[in-house]
Structures are given as C-alpha cells and as structure tokens.
mmCIF file of C-alpha atoms in Angstrom:
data_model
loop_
_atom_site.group_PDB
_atom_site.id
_atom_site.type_symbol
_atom_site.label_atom_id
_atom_site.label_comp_id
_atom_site.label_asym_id
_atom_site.label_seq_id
_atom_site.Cartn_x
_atom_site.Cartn_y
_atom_site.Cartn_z
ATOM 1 C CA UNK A 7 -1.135 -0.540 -24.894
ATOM 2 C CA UNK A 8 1.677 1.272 -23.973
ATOM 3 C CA UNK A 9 3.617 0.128 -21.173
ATOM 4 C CA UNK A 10 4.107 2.894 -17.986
ATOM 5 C CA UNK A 11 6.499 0.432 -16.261
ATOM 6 C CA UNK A 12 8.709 -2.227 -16.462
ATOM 7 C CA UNK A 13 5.989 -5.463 -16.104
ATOM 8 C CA UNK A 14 3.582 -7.167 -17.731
ATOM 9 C CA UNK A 15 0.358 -5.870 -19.236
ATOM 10 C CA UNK A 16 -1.904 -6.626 -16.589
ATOM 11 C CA UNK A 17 0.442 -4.966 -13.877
ATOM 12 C CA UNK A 18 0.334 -1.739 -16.257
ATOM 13 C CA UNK A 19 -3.764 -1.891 -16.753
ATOM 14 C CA UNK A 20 -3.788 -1.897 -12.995
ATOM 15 C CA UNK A 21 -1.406 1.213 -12.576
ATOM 16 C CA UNK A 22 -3.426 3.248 -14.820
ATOM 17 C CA UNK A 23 -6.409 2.298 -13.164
ATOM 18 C CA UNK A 24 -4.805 3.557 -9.856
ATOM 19 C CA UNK A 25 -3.782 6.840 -11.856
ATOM 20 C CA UNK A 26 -6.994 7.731 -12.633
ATOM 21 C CA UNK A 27 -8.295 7.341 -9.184
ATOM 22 C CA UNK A 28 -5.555 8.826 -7.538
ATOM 23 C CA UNK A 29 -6.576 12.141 -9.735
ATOM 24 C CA UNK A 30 -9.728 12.427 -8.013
ATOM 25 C CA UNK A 31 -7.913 11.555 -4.747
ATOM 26 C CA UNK A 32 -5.616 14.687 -4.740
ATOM 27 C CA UNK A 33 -8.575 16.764 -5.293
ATOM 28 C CA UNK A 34 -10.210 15.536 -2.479
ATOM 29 C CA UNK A 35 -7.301 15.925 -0.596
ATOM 30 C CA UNK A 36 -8.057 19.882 -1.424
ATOM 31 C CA UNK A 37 -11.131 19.602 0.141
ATOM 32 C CA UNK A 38 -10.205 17.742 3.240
ATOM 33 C CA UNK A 39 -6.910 20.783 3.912
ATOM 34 C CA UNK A 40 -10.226 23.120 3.911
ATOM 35 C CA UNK A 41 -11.999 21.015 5.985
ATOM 36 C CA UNK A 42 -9.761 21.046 8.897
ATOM 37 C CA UNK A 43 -11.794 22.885 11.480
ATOM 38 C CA UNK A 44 -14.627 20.143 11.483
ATOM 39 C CA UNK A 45 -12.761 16.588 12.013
ATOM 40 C CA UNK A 46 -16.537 14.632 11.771
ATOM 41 C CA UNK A 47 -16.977 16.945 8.414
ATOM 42 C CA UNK A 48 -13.595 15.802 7.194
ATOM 43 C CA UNK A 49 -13.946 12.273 8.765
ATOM 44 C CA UNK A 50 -17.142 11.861 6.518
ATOM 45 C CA UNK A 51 -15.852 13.513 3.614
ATOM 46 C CA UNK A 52 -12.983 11.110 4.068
ATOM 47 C CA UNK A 53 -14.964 8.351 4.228
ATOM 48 C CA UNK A 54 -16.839 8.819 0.873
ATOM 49 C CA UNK A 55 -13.976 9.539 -1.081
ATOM 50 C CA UNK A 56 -12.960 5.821 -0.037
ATOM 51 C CA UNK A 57 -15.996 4.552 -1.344
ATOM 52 C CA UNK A 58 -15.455 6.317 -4.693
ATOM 53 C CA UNK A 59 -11.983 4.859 -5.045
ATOM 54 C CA UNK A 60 -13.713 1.242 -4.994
ATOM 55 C CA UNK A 61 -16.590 2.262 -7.378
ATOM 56 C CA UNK A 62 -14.132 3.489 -9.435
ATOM 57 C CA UNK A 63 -11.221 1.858 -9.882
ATOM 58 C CA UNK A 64 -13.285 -1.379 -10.002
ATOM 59 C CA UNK A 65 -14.634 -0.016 -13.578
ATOM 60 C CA UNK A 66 -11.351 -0.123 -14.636
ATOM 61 C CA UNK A 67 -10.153 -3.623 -12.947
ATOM 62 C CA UNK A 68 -12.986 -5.369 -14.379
ATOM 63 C CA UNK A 69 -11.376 -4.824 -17.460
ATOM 64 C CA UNK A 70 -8.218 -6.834 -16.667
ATOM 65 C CA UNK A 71 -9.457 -9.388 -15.127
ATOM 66 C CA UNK A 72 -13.748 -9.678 -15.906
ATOM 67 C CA UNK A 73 -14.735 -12.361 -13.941
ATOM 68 C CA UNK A 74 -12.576 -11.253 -10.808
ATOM 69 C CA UNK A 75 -13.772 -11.046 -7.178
ATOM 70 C CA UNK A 76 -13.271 -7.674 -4.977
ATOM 71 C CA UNK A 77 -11.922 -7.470 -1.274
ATOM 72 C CA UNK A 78 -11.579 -4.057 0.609
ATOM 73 C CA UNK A 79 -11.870 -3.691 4.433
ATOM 74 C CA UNK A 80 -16.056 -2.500 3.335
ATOM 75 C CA UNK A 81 -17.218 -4.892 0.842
ATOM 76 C CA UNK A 82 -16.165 -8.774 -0.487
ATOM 77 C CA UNK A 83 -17.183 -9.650 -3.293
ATOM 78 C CA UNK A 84 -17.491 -13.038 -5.668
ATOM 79 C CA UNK A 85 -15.765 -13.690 -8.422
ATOM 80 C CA UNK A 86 -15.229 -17.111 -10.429
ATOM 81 C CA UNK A 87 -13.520 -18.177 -7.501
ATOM 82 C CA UNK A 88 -10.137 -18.537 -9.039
ATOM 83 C CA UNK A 89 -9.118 -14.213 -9.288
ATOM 84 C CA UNK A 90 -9.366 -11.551 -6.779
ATOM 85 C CA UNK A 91 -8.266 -7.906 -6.567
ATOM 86 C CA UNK A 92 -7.774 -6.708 -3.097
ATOM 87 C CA UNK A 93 -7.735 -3.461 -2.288
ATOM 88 C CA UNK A 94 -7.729 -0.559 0.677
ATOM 89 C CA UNK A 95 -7.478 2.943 1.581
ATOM 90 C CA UNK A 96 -4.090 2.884 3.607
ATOM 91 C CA UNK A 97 -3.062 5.394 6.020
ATOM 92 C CA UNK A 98 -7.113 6.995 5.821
ATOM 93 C CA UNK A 99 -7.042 8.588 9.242
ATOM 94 C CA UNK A 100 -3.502 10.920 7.886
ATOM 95 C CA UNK A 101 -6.026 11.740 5.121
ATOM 96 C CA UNK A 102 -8.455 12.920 7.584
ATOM 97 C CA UNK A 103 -5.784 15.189 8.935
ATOM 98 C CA UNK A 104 -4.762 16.608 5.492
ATOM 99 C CA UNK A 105 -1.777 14.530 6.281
ATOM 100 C CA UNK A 106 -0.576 13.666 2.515
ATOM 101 C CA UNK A 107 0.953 10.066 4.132
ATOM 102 C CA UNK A 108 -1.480 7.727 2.757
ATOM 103 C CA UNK A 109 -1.785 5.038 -0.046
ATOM 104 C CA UNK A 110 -3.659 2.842 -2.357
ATOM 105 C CA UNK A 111 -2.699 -0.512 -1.764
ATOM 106 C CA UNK A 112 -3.832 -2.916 -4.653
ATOM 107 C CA UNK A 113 -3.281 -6.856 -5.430
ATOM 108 C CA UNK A 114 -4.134 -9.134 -7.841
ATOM 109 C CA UNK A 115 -4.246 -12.795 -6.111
ATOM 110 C CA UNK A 116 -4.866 -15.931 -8.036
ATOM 111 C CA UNK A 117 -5.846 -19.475 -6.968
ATOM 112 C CA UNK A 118 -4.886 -17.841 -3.227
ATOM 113 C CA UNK A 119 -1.615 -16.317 -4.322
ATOM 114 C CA UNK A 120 -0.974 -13.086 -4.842
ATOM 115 C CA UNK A 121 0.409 -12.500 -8.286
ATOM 116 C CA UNK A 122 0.504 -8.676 -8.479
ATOM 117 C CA UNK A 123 0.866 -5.835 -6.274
ATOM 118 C CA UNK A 124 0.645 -2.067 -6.266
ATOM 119 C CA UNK A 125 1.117 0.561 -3.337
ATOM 120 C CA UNK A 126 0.833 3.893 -4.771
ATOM 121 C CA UNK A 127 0.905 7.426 -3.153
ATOM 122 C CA UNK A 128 -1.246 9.970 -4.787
ATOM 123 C CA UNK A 129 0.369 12.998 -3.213
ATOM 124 C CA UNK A 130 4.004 12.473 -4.316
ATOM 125 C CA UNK A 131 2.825 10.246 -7.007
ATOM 126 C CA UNK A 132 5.413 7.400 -6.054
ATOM 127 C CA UNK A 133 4.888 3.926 -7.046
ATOM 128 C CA UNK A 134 6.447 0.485 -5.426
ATOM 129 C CA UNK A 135 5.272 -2.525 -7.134
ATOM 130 C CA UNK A 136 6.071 -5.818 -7.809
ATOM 131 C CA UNK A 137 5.200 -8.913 -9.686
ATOM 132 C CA UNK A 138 5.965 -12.725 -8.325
ATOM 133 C CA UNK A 139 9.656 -13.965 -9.373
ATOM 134 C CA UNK A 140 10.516 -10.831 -10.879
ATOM 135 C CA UNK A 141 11.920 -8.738 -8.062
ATOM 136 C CA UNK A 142 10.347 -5.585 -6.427
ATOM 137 C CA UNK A 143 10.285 -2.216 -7.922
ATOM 138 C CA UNK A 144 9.889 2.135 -6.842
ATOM 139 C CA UNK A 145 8.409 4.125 -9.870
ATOM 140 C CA UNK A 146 8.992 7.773 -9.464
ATOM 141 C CA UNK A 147 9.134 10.616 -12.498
ATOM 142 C CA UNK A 148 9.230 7.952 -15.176
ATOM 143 C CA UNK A 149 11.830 6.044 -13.612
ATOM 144 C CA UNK A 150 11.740 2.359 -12.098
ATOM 145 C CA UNK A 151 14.301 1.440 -9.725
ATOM 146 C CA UNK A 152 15.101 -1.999 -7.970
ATOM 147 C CA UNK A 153 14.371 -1.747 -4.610
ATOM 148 C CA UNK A 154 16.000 -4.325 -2.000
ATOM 149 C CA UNK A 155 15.723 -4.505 1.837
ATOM 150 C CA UNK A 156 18.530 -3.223 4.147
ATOM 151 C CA UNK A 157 21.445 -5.630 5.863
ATOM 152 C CA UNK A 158 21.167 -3.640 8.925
ATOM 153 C CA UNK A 159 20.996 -5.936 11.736
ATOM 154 C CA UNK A 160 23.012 -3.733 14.975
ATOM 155 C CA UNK A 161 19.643 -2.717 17.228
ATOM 156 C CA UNK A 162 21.201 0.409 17.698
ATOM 157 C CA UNK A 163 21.335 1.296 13.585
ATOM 158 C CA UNK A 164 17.591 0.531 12.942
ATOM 159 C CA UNK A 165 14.590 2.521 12.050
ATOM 160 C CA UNK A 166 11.637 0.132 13.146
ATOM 161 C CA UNK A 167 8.229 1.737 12.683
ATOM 162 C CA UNK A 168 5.273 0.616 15.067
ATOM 163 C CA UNK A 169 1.179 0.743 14.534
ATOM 164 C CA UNK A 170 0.804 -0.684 18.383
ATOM 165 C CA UNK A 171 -0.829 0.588 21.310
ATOM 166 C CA UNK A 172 2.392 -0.191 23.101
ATOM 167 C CA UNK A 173 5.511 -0.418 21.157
ATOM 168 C CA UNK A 174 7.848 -3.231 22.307
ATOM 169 C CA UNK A 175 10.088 -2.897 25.424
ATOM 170 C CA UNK A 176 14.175 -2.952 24.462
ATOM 171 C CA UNK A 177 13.592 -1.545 20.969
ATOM 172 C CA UNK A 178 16.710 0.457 20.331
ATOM 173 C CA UNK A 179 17.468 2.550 17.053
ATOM 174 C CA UNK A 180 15.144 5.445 15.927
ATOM 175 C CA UNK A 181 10.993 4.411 16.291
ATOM 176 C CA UNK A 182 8.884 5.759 13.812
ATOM 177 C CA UNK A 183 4.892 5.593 13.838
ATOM 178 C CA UNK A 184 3.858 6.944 10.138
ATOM 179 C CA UNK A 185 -0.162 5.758 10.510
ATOM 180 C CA UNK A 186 0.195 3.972 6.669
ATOM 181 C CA UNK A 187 0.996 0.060 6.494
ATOM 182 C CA UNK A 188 0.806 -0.179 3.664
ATOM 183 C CA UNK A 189 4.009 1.854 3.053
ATOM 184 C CA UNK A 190 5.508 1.235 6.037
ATOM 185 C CA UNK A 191 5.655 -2.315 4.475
ATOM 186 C CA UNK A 192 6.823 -1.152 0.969
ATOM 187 C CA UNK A 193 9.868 1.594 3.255
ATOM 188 C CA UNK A 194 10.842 -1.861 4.737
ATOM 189 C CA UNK A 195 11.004 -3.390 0.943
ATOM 190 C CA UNK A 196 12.889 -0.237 -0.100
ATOM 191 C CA UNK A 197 15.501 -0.237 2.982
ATOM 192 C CA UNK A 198 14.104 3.237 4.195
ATOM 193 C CA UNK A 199 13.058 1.348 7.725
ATOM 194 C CA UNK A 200 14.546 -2.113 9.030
ATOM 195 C CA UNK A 201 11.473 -3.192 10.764
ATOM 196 C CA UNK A 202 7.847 -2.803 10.932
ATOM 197 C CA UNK A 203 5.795 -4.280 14.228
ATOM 198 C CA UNK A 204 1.865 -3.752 13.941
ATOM 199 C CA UNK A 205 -1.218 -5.401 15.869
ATOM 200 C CA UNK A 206 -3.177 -7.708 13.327
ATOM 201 C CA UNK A 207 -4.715 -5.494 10.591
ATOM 202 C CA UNK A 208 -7.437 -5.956 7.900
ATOM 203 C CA UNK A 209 -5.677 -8.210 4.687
ATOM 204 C CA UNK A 210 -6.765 -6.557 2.291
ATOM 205 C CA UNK A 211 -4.414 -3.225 3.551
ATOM 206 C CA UNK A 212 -1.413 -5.556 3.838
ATOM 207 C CA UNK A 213 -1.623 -8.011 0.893
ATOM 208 C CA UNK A 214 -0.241 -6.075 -1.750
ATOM 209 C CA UNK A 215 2.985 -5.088 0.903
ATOM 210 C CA UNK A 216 3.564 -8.807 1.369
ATOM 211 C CA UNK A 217 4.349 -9.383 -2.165
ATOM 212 C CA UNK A 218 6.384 -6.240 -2.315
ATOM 213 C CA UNK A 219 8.343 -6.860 1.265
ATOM 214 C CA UNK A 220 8.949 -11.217 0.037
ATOM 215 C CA UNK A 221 10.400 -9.826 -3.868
ATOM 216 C CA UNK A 222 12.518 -7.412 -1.840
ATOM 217 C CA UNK A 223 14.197 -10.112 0.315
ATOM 218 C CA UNK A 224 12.234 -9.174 3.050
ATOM 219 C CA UNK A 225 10.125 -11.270 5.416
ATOM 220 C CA UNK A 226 6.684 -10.987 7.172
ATOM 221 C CA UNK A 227 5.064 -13.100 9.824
ATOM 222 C CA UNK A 228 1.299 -12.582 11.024
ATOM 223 C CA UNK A 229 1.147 -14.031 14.767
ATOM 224 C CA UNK A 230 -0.267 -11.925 17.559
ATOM 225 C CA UNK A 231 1.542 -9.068 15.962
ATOM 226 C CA UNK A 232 2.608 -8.146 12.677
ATOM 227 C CA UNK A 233 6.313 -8.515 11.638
ATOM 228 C CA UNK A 234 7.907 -7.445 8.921
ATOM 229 C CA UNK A 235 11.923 -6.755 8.717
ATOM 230 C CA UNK A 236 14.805 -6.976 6.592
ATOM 231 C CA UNK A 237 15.805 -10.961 7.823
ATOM 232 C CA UNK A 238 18.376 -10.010 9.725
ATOM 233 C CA UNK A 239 16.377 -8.152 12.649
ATOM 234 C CA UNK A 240 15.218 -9.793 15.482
ATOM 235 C CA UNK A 241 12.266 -8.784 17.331
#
C-alpha cells in the first residue's frame, strides 16, 4: 500500500477509508445547499447521510482491524473486547445549514487507549491527525505539517471558542462559537484558538480530538464542562 501520509499503515487504511466517505459526503452536501427552504427535509436528509457514513466506512475499517468494536453517538457495537473504532458526525447541525464547518472525527482505541486519530473535513479536504508518541499532524494538498499548540497565555490575546448555553463570565480575547468540536479541538492542537470550553458531549465526537489536542502539547479536562487549552490558559 502506498502511504498518503506520514504514519503507519493502519493510520493510512483509515484515511482512505475516510476519503471515500467523505466523496459521498460532499455530494450530499449538494443536496442539502438545495434543500435549504425545508430545514425538517434537510434535517432528515442530514440525518441519513450520517447513517451512510457508518455503514460505510465500517466496510472499510473492518479491514484494518477485523475483529474491532464500533462506537458512534447511534450505535455501539462489540468487538473482541480489546479494539474499537470510534467515530461521529461532528459539527451535523452546520451541515443541516449547508454550513461546510463540519467533520469526521475517527479513532482507533486499544485496550482503552486511543492509539489513532483522524478529524477530517470533507469540504476543504483538510486533515489533522495523529498517532500516540509521534506528535500531531495537518494534511492539506499533499502536504503534512507539524502542528503544535499556541504559548498565548495574556486573556486579552486569546481566541477561546465556546459550545455552552452560557459562555463564561470574565472571558476576555475574541469568543468564537464554530458548532464543530471536533475541530474546535484539533484549531486548539493547531494554535488557530487558545481555548475551547464546551458542556459534556457524546465521546465518541471528542475522542479522536483528545489524542490530537495531548500530541500537540495541549491539555483537556472533562468535569462539568469541557476544557481544552494550550496549558498556559486558565479558565
């Protein structure tokens, strides 16, 4: 097999897999810009499509790892008990809105760790990924990068993105709310926010950010909220 990015095998099985669904997701996304004058039409045609990314893309993961379990925010399902990809639909209700901020997030977790993680968006076809111990990574035209947090730390010089129903009192710098964790957590890896506050979200959209956000230098903490920041904010 030809490699598509710097990583092992199994890290480049999974991106192709995610390459061939995200095909069929930019033609939906098509559909769903036509759709725009009937939100239930485009919140059910939204909806489906997210159940064909599972049934397909699992086609494909099955062939990395056979005997793997599946997680998505829908469906859990057994493996040998040792492997597990998890997966989501990030940033679905942007889709709804022929919004093109959205994501697949994907992660391969073994014996409760994950191992290997993937956050791809289909529109602008830009990868971040990263592999445990070796470092976090943005894929764009053919061309992997590094990617490390920011050293920001003065409040006033942040960018601190929020999926709350009330963002935090005091919060100075510039507040974003994108409606995709799973790249807000991979914009914290890459130093394009500082910070990232959410209420408590389904795992399986935040997993493959976690690996991402820790290889970056980053740091997350799951407590009544969601934090995730460069280690140097405090919030």
């Amino acid at each position: 097999m030809d490699l598509l990015i710097k990583g092992s095998s199994e890290l480049n099985k999974m991106f192709a897999a995610l390459q061939r669904t995200a095909s069929g997701l930019r033609r939906d996304f098509g559909e769903v810009e036509n759709l725009q004058q009937s939100l239930r039409g485009a919140r059910d045609f939204v909806a489906k499509a997210a159940n064909r990314i599972e049934e397909s893309i699992l086609n494909d993961l099955l062939l990395v790892r056979p005997a793997a379990g599946l997680l998505t925010p829908n469906v859990s399902r057994d493996g040998d008990g040792r492997d597990e990809f998890v997966l989501a639909l990030s940033g679905a209700p942007n889709f709804v809105r022929a919004n093109p901020h959205f994501a697949i997030s994907l992660a391969l977790r073994s014996n409760d760790e994950t191992k290997i993680a993937l956050i791809y968006s289909p529109i602008d076809e830009r990868l971040y990924y990263a592999e445990r111990g070796a470092g976090a990574y943005a894929f764009s035209a053919f061309h992997s990068a590094k990617i490390r947090v920011s050293n920001l730390s003065n409040p006033a010089d942040l960018t601190v993105a929020f999926n709350t129903a009330s963002p935090r009192p005091g919060i100075m710098g510039n507040i974003r709310m994108t409606g995709c964790p799973a790249l807000d957590l991979a914009w914290v890896a890459a130093g394009r926010l500082d910070a990232y506050v959410s209420d408590p979200l389904d795992y399986a959209e935040i997993a493959a950010g976690e690996l991402i956000l820790a290889e970056a230098g980053g740091t997350l903490e799951m407590g009544a909220d969601l934090i995730a920041t460069n280690g140097r904010v405090e919030l």
